[in-house]
Coordinates of C-alpha atoms in Angstrom, one line a residue:
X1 CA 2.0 122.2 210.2
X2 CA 1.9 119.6 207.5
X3 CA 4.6 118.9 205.0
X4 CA 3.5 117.6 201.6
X5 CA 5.4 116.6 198.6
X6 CA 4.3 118.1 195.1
X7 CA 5.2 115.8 192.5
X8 CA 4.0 117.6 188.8
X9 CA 3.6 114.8 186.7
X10 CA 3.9 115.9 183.1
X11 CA 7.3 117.3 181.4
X12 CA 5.2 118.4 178.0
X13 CA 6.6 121.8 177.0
X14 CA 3.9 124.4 177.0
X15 CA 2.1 122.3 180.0
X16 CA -0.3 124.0 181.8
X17 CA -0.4 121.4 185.2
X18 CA 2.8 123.5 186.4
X19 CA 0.6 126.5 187.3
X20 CA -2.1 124.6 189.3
X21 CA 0.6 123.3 191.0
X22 CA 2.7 126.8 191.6
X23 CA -1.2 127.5 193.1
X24 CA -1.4 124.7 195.4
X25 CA 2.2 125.6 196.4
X26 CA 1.3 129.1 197.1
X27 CA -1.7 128.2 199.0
X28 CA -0.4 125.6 201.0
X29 CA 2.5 128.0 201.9
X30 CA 0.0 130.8 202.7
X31 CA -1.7 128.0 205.4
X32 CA 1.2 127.7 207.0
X33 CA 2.4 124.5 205.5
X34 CA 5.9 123.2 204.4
X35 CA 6.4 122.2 200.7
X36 CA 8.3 120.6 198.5
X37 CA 7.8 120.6 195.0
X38 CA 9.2 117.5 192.8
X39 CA 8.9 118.7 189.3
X40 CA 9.8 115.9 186.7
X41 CA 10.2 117.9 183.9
X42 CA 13.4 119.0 185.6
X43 CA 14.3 115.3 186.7
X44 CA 16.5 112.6 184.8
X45 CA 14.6 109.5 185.3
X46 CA 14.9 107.2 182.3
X47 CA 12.6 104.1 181.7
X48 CA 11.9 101.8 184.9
X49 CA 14.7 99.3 185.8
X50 CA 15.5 98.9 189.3
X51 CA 13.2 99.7 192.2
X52 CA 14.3 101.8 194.9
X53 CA 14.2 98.6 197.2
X54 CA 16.6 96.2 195.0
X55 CA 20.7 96.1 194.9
X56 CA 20.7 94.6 191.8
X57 CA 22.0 98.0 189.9
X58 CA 22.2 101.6 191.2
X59 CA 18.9 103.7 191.7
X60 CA 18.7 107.0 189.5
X61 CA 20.1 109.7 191.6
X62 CA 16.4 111.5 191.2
X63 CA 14.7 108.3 192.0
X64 CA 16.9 108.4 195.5
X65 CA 15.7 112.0 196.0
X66 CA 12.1 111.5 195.3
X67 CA 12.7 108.2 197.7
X68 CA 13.9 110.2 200.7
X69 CA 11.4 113.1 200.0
X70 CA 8.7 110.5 200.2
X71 CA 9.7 109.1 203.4
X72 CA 10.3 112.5 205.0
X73 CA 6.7 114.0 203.9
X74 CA 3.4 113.9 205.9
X75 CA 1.7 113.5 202.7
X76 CA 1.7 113.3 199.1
X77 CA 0.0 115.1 196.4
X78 CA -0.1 114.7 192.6
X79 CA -1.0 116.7 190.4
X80 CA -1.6 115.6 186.5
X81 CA -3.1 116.4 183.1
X82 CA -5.1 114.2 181.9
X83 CA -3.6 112.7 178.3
X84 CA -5.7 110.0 176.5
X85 CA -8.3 109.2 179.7
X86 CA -5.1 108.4 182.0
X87 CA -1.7 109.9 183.3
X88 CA 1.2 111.1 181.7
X89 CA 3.7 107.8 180.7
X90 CA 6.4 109.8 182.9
X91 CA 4.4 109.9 185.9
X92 CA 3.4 106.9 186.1
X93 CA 7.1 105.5 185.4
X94 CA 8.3 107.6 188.5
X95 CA 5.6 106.5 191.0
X96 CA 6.2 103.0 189.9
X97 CA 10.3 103.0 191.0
X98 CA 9.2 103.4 194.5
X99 CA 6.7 100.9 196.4
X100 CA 8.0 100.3 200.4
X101 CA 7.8 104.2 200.8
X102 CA 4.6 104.7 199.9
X103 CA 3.5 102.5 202.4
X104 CA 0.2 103.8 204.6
X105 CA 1.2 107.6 203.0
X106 CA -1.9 109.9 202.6
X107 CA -2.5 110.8 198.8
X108 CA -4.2 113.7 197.6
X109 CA -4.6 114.6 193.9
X110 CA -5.0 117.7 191.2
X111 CA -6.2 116.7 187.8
X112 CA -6.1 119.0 185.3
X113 CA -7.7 119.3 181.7
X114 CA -8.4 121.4 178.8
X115 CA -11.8 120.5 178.5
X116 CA -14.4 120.1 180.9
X117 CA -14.1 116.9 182.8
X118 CA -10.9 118.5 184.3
X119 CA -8.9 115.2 184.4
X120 CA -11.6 113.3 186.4
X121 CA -10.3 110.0 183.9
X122 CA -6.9 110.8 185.4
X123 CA -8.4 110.8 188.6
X124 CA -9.5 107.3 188.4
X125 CA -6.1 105.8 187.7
X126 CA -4.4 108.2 190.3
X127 CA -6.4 106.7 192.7
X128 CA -5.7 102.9 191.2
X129 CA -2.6 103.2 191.0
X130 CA -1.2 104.9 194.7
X131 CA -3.7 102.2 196.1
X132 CA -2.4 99.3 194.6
X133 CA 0.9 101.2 195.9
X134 CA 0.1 100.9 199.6
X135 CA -0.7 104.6 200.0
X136 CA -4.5 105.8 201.3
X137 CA -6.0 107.7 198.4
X138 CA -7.9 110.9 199.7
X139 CA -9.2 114.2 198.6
X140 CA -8.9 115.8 194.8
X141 CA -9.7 118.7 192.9
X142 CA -10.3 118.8 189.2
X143 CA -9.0 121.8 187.2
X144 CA -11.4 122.0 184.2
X145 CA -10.5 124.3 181.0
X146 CA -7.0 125.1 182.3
X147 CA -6.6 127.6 179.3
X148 CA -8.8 129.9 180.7
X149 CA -8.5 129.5 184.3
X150 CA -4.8 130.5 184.0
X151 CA -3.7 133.6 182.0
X152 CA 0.4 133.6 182.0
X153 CA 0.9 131.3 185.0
X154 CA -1.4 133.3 186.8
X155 CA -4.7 132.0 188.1
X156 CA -7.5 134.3 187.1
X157 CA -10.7 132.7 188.3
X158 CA -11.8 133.6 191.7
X159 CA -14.5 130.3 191.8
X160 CA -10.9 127.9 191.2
X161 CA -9.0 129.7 193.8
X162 CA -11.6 129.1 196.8
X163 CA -11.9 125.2 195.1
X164 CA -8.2 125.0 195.7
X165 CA -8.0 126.3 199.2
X166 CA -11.2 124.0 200.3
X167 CA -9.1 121.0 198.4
X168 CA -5.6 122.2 201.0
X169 CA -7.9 122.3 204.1
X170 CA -9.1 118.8 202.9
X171 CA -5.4 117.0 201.5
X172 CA -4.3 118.7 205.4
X173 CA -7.6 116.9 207.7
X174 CA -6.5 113.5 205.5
X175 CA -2.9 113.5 206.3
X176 CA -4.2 114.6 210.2
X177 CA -6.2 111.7 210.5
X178 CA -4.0 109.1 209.1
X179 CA -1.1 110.3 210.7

């Protein structure tokens, strides 16, 4: 059993990331995993200023959470729109208050997108970025036209579903052989 950390990275009202991630939830729960999801919309983390790591002023209480949470998970999985060819500004400012607990973590990544590219751009950077963080960047699966694939929270193509499940199996043989 494998216990993974969900971080949903946008906080845009009307965002449609939230149900691939419910999914992923739900299907990593089905397969027996633990889960925790880390939903920034419902986080107060305000502009970068301290690191977790420093003394110089206190840590956000959400970036402490999201510190221990990262620590205590087997691995770690994003999951992002795609805005403007990159991440969400608010994503990116969370993953960059922590940097000694990401160290050697397995990554795995959702990108999401109204069109049909289904975040690969957001991919990209994803990858970049948890690199250049210390983790090991590992499997993905892109959620194209995210309007139709959903219908009220609820996933209602068949196709995505077995994509999502393959991608679960995949993010859980990652953490397996790194860990």
């Amino acid at each position: 059993m494998t216990d993974f950390l969900i971080i949903v990275g946008s906080t845009r009202k009307g965002r449609r990331s939230i149900h691939a991630a419910e999914e992923v939830d739900t299907v990593l729960q089905e397969q027996g995993h633990q889960t925790t999801l880390f939903d920034l919309k419902e986080k107060e983390i305000p502009f970068l200023g301290n690191r977790s790591y420093t003394d110089e002023e206190p840590v956000p209480e959400d970036i402490q959470e999201l510190s221990q949470l990262v620590q205590d998970s087997d691995g770690i999985m994003i999951i992002s729109p795609e805005y403007n060819h990159s991440i969400p500004g608010v994503l990116k400012n969370a993953l960059d208050y922590l940097y000694p607990e990401y160290s050697d973590k397995p990554f795995s990544y959702v990108t999401t997108s109204a069109g049909g590219f289904g975040g690969v751009r957001a991919l990209g950077h994803l990858q970049d970025i948890t690199l250049a963080l210390g983790g090991f960047p590992g499997p993905s699966v892109q959620i194209s036209d995210i309007g139709s694939v959903f219908e009220d929270g609820e996933l209602v193509d068949k196709e995505t579903r077995e994509r999502v499940e393959q991608f679960a199996d995949k993010a859980d043989q990652h953490v397996r052989k790194l860990n």
